[in-house]
Amino acid sequence: MKDYDMKKLIIFFFTIYSVVMAKSNTQFVGNIKSYKVTSNLIEFKLDNSRLNVYVVDSNVIRFRYTNNKEFSKAPSYAVINDEKNKVEFNFDDKGNYFLLSTSKLNVKISKSPCRVSIFDKDMNLINEDEKSFGVSFDNGKIKCYKKLFDDENFYGLGEKTGGLNKRGNLYTMWNTDHPAYDNTWDPLYVSIPFFIGERNYKTYGIFFDNTYKSYFSMGASNNRFYWFGTDGGEMNYYFIYGPDMKKVISSYSELTGRMPLPPMWALGYQQSKWSYYPESTVRRIAQTFRDKKIPCDVIYLDIQYMNGYRVFTWNKDRFPHPEKMLSDLKEEGFKIVPIIDPGVKADSNYFAAKEGLKKNLFVKYPDGVVYQGEVWPSWSYFTDFTKKEGRDWWEEKLSALLNQGVEGFWNDMNEPSVWGQDIPDIIQFNDNGFGTTYNKIHNVYALEEAKATFNAFQKYSPNKRHFMLTRAGFAGIQRYSAVWTGDNVANEESLRLACTMPQGLGLSGVPFIGSDAGGFIGVPSSRLYTRWMELGAFTPFFRGHSSINQKDKEPWAFGDEVEEWVRNIISLRYELLPFLYNEFYNASVTGLPIMRSMFLNFQNDEECYSDAAQYQFMIGDNLLVAPVVDENSNFKKLYLPEGKWFDWWTGKIYNGSQWIIVEAPINQIPFFIKQGGFIPMQNVEQYVGEKKMDELKVVVFPSAESKYNFYEDDGISYDYKNGKYSLTEFESKLGNNSGTISIKNTHDNYNTGRKDYLLKILDTENVSSVSVNGTKLKKYSDEENLNLSSDGFYFNSKEKILFVKVRNERNIEIKY
């Protein structure tokens, strides 16, 4: 036989051998051999692995598999609250299977082989393992296979492009710096391994608590099963039952933490650019906002404020007196938020580098050599945020900037990102004392940096709310920081993503979200910029941002006409701040999104799941927003769910359960008030806190009966945690020919300073008299005279709007 033929034969045999060995290395979990029940835990020993089942709540069950001798003792980075009071459950041996029952769920665990099926209380099947496969182990890789139903859809999965429905696609969880991403790119900056399954308008959630690189194949390339898995760690997931989608999200956020109330100024408009420098430029930008009467609260400083990109420093040539600049701008109502990158320049003369090396705070190779990655400062060290001493040190470094007067931090490049995008996977991390490699920590590096940043706020400024913005994150990031959707592009595709991606993040437990309005990379047309600013005004986080070496994108950069349009939409945002802040409060309590996908509020309405409906959303329960995401269109097709809806711009009232087309001039974004809704508003101010707001305006669209709870506090401190806040209950009732609105203070431990209410009551007819607590009010002939009075009413018969002004009292009843 020729040598050539022999070589081919050897290669052939090795190929066959490799295929056989690869196949044989995949093991599916086998038969249950024994079990033990302790408290809320059932421990199963299988013939080739272990399974622990935890009853976390009546609707939350945790499943944890390993083929190691024991489970990892390292704590979760994401879950902070999975230990509750004992949950009542029953566990019975049914012969061929075990049955675990709570007040909400029945979990059937088959014995041979071990497979899980989950039913509701009435034994309707919700979710089950694919019977042939279940959970598999393959050389450290783990997968869980779930039966895929024909009518099953999936939502969430954090920061993902594409449509809201994730069915039919494969997604990767691996924080990635990918500027100028398009509608198909995956993965991106934030990884949240949590999704919501929906079938027959009933929902469940699965949170895969594993920080390694993971994958979610939601029926991609097959119609038999969907699967999720990882390159390392354990198969550790929480099954969360609704059936209401809001219940799923709320339960998930209870596990991973909820957004704390931000300072109210963080809801205002924020202006950024790569990069505002020197100091004179920052002052000019600030003064231009004030001169042009365009409201703004925050100005960002990008990397050029630092000395050679050295974190924790100022370039004294560009910013010779940072404390004075910060103080002066604060007097004008501006808060300065500088960028913070995790790379510490490897400079032997740089204090941070010297300290970090001396204190052994930077990550290393296995041989003890400190790792260096190249980024903006050139070769840099990286702090081990999984080490308490590393976090403590970072917190102390940030405190110097806080003491100088900065009001927040913008954490960037924290995927972490280095040139080449290939940090060696052998880099060592402390992992809270358990020790691990980069593969486990990559996805939570930004989360732990955010934790250190948040701790700096708490430690060095304990009763003052600060603001944090992050590009990267993991499940639980909402308990520390707002998130923006990274380096987008000034085009129509990114405008549409600016509508859908924040919705996806909201469904994944992150309420404080937004995009770079106007697009970070490239130059938008004046129409595209205007439409984006309109959308931005209704997203929770509202920031205009722009890349370096391109046309400015401040509101005045596109000409006088656009400047006027944008001034008006930003001003409307400030008028709506009481309403928006109330929704932030609700999100902090419930974990629900502020910017809500239509199907979240109208779960049983098939139209709300349509592709077209994903380009509109609800703010809370009462406001429907339908941005124009086609640059050149002056019309919007939108869907109105059941009920009645008031068009903010035209005053027209529409019946719901229908698609409509409305005119949308370039300077207007369509939005509607739902019947039964209340929208609290205030006068425009140039920055939060500029004016004393002694009058609260409330737009009311009365229904037969509806209630609205309105929250207020000082917007600055944490005193609200000690009960220093105000809650006011508004209630509306409609009779045959009359209506009643009552205002009741239900928690009165904060002085709002309010003197009166001005109510704008929509869709009223033939109002001849109005009484407050039994006393008739004076009637005025126009709105202007009413505004000058202390109380009274004015009825606009043409527009069918009743204006009522009343003094603030603890309990008010208005009859008309």
JSON list of N, CA and C in Angstrom, two decimals, residues 747-770:
[
{"chain": "A", "resi": 747, "resn": "HIS", "atom": "N", "xyz": [-51.13, 58.67, 52.16]},
{"chain": "A", "resi": 747, "resn": "HIS", "atom": "CA", "xyz": [-49.88, 58.63, 52.94]},
{"chain": "A", "resi": 747, "resn": "HIS", "atom": "C", "xyz": [-49.31, 60.04, 52.91]},
{"chain": "A", "resi": 748, "resn": "ASP", "atom": "N", "xyz": [-49.30, 60.67, 54.05]},
{"chain": "A", "resi": 748, "resn": "ASP", "atom": "CA", "xyz": [-49.00, 62.10, 54.10]},
{"chain": "A", "resi": 748, "resn": "ASP", "atom": "C", "xyz": [-47.80, 62.35, 54.99]},
{"chain": "A", "resi": 749, "resn": "ASN", "atom": "N", "xyz": [-46.63, 61.91, 54.56]},
{"chain": "A", "resi": 749, "resn": "ASN", "atom": "CA", "xyz": [-45.42, 62.11, 55.37]},
{"chain": "A", "resi": 749, "resn": "ASN", "atom": "C", "xyz": [-44.35, 62.88, 54.59]},
{"chain": "A", "resi": 750, "resn": "TYR", "atom": "N", "xyz": [-44.80, 63.61, 53.57]},
{"chain": "A", "resi": 750, "resn": "TYR", "atom": "CA", "xyz": [-43.90, 64.47, 52.82]},
{"chain": "A", "resi": 750, "resn": "TYR", "atom": "C", "xyz": [-44.69, 65.68, 52.36]},
{"chain": "A", "resi": 751, "resn": "ASN", "atom": "N", "xyz": [-44.16, 66.86, 52.61]},
{"chain": "A", "resi": 751, "resn": "ASN", "atom": "CA", "xyz": [-44.84, 68.10, 52.23]},
{"chain": "A", "resi": 751, "resn": "ASN", "atom": "C", "xyz": [-44.53, 68.41, 50.77]},
{"chain": "A", "resi": 752, "resn": "THR", "atom": "N", "xyz": [-45.51, 68.27, 49.92]},
{"chain": "A", "resi": 752, "resn": "THR", "atom": "CA", "xyz": [-45.32, 68.49, 48.49]},
{"chain": "A", "resi": 752, "resn": "THR", "atom": "C", "xyz": [-45.21, 69.97, 48.14]},
{"chain": "A", "resi": 753, "resn": "GLY", "atom": "N", "xyz": [-45.68, 70.84, 49.02]},
{"chain": "A", "resi": 753, "resn": "GLY", "atom": "CA", "xyz": [-45.70, 72.27, 48.72]},
{"chain": "A", "resi": 753, "resn": "GLY", "atom": "C", "xyz": [-46.82, 72.67, 47.77]},
{"chain": "A", "resi": 754, "resn": "ARG", "atom": "N", "xyz": [-47.71, 71.72, 47.50]},
{"chain": "A", "resi": 754, "resn": "ARG", "atom": "CA", "xyz": [-48.78, 72.00, 46.53]},
{"chain": "A", "resi": 754, "resn": "ARG", "atom": "C", "xyz": [-49.85, 72.90, 47.14]},
{"chain": "A", "resi": 755, "resn": "LYS", "atom": "N", "xyz": [-50.25, 73.91, 46.36]},
{"chain": "A", "resi": 755, "resn": "LYS", "atom": "CA", "xyz": [-51.33, 74.80, 46.80]},
{"chain": "A", "resi": 755, "resn": "LYS", "atom": "C", "xyz": [-52.66, 74.44, 46.15]},
{"chain": "A", "resi": 756, "resn": "ASP", "atom": "N", "xyz": [-52.60, 73.98, 44.91]},
{"chain": "A", "resi": 756, "resn": "ASP", "atom": "CA", "xyz": [-53.87, 73.68, 44.24]},
{"chain": "A", "resi": 756, "resn": "ASP", "atom": "C", "xyz": [-53.70, 72.63, 43.16]},
{"chain": "A", "resi": 757, "resn": "TYR", "atom": "N", "xyz": [-54.84, 72.12, 42.71]},
{"chain": "A", "resi": 757, "resn": "TYR", "atom": "CA", "xyz": [-54.92, 71.20, 41.58]},
{"chain": "A", "resi": 757, "resn": "TYR", "atom": "C", "xyz": [-55.64, 71.90, 40.44]},
{"chain": "A", "resi": 758, "resn": "LEU", "atom": "N", "xyz": [-55.20, 71.65, 39.22]},
{"chain": "A", "resi": 758, "resn": "LEU", "atom": "CA", "xyz": [-55.91, 72.07, 38.03]},
{"chain": "A", "resi": 758, "resn": "LEU", "atom": "C", "xyz": [-56.24, 70.81, 37.23]},
{"chain": "A", "resi": 759, "resn": "LEU", "atom": "N", "xyz": [-57.50, 70.45, 37.24]},
{"chain": "A", "resi": 759, "resn": "LEU", "atom": "CA", "xyz": [-57.93, 69.24, 36.56]},
{"chain": "A", "resi": 759, "resn": "LEU", "atom": "C", "xyz": [-58.47, 69.57, 35.17]},
{"chain": "A", "resi": 760, "resn": "LYS", "atom": "N", "xyz": [-58.04, 68.79, 34.20]},
{"chain": "A", "resi": 760, "resn": "LYS", "atom": "CA", "xyz": [-58.55, 68.89, 32.83]},
{"chain": "A", "resi": 760, "resn": "LYS", "atom": "C", "xyz": [-59.32, 67.61, 32.56]},
{"chain": "A", "resi": 761, "resn": "ILE", "atom": "N", "xyz": [-60.64, 67.70, 32.61]},
{"chain": "A", "resi": 761, "resn": "ILE", "atom": "CA", "xyz": [-61.50, 66.52, 32.54]},
{"chain": "A", "resi": 761, "resn": "ILE", "atom": "C", "xyz": [-62.05, 66.40, 31.12]},
{"chain": "A", "resi": 762, "resn": "LEU", "atom": "N", "xyz": [-61.69, 65.33, 30.44]},
{"chain": "A", "resi": 762, "resn": "LEU", "atom": "CA", "xyz": [-62.01, 65.16, 29.04]},
{"chain": "A", "resi": 762, "resn": "LEU", "atom": "C", "xyz": [-63.39, 64.55, 28.84]},
{"chain": "A", "resi": 763, "resn": "ASP", "atom": "N", "xyz": [-63.96, 64.78, 27.66]},
{"chain": "A", "resi": 763, "resn": "ASP", "atom": "CA", "xyz": [-65.19, 64.13, 27.22]},
{"chain": "A", "resi": 763, "resn": "ASP", "atom": "C", "xyz": [-66.35, 64.40, 28.18]},
{"chain": "A", "resi": 764, "resn": "THR", "atom": "N", "xyz": [-66.54, 65.67, 28.48]},
{"chain": "A", "resi": 764, "resn": "THR", "atom": "CA", "xyz": [-67.66, 66.06, 29.34]},
{"chain": "A", "resi": 764, "resn": "THR", "atom": "C", "xyz": [-68.68, 66.84, 28.52]},
{"chain": "A", "resi": 765, "resn": "GLU", "atom": "N", "xyz": [-69.93, 66.86, 28.99]},
{"chain": "A", "resi": 765, "resn": "GLU", "atom": "CA", "xyz": [-70.98, 67.54, 28.23]},
{"chain": "A", "resi": 765, "resn": "GLU", "atom": "C", "xyz": [-71.89, 68.33, 29.15]},
{"chain": "A", "resi": 766, "resn": "ASN", "atom": "N", "xyz": [-72.25, 69.53, 28.67]},
{"chain": "A", "resi": 766, "resn": "ASN", "atom": "CA", "xyz": [-73.30, 70.36, 29.30]},
{"chain": "A", "resi": 766, "resn": "ASN", "atom": "C", "xyz": [-73.10, 70.55, 30.80]},
{"chain": "A", "resi": 767, "resn": "VAL", "atom": "N", "xyz": [-71.87, 70.94, 31.17]},
{"chain": "A", "resi": 767, "resn": "VAL", "atom": "CA", "xyz": [-71.59, 71.18, 32.58]},
{"chain": "A", "resi": 767, "resn": "VAL", "atom": "C", "xyz": [-72.02, 72.59, 32.94]},
{"chain": "A", "resi": 768, "resn": "SER", "atom": "N", "xyz": [-72.94, 72.70, 33.87]},
{"chain": "A", "resi": 768, "resn": "SER", "atom": "CA", "xyz": [-73.42, 74.03, 34.27]},
{"chain": "A", "resi": 768, "resn": "SER", "atom": "C", "xyz": [-72.98, 74.39, 35.68]},
{"chain": "A", "resi": 769, "resn": "SER", "atom": "N", "xyz": [-72.63, 73.38, 36.48]},
{"chain": "A", "resi": 769, "resn": "SER", "atom": "CA", "xyz": [-72.19, 73.69, 37.84]},
{"chain": "A", "resi": 769, "resn": "SER", "atom": "C", "xyz": [-71.20, 72.63, 38.31]},
{"chain": "A", "resi": 770, "resn": "VAL", "atom": "N", "xyz": [-70.31, 73.07, 39.21]},
{"chain": "A", "resi": 770, "resn": "VAL", "atom": "CA", "xyz": [-69.31, 72.19, 39.80]},
{"chain": "A", "resi": 770, "resn": "VAL", "atom": "C", "xyz": [-69.24, 72.51, 41.28]}
]
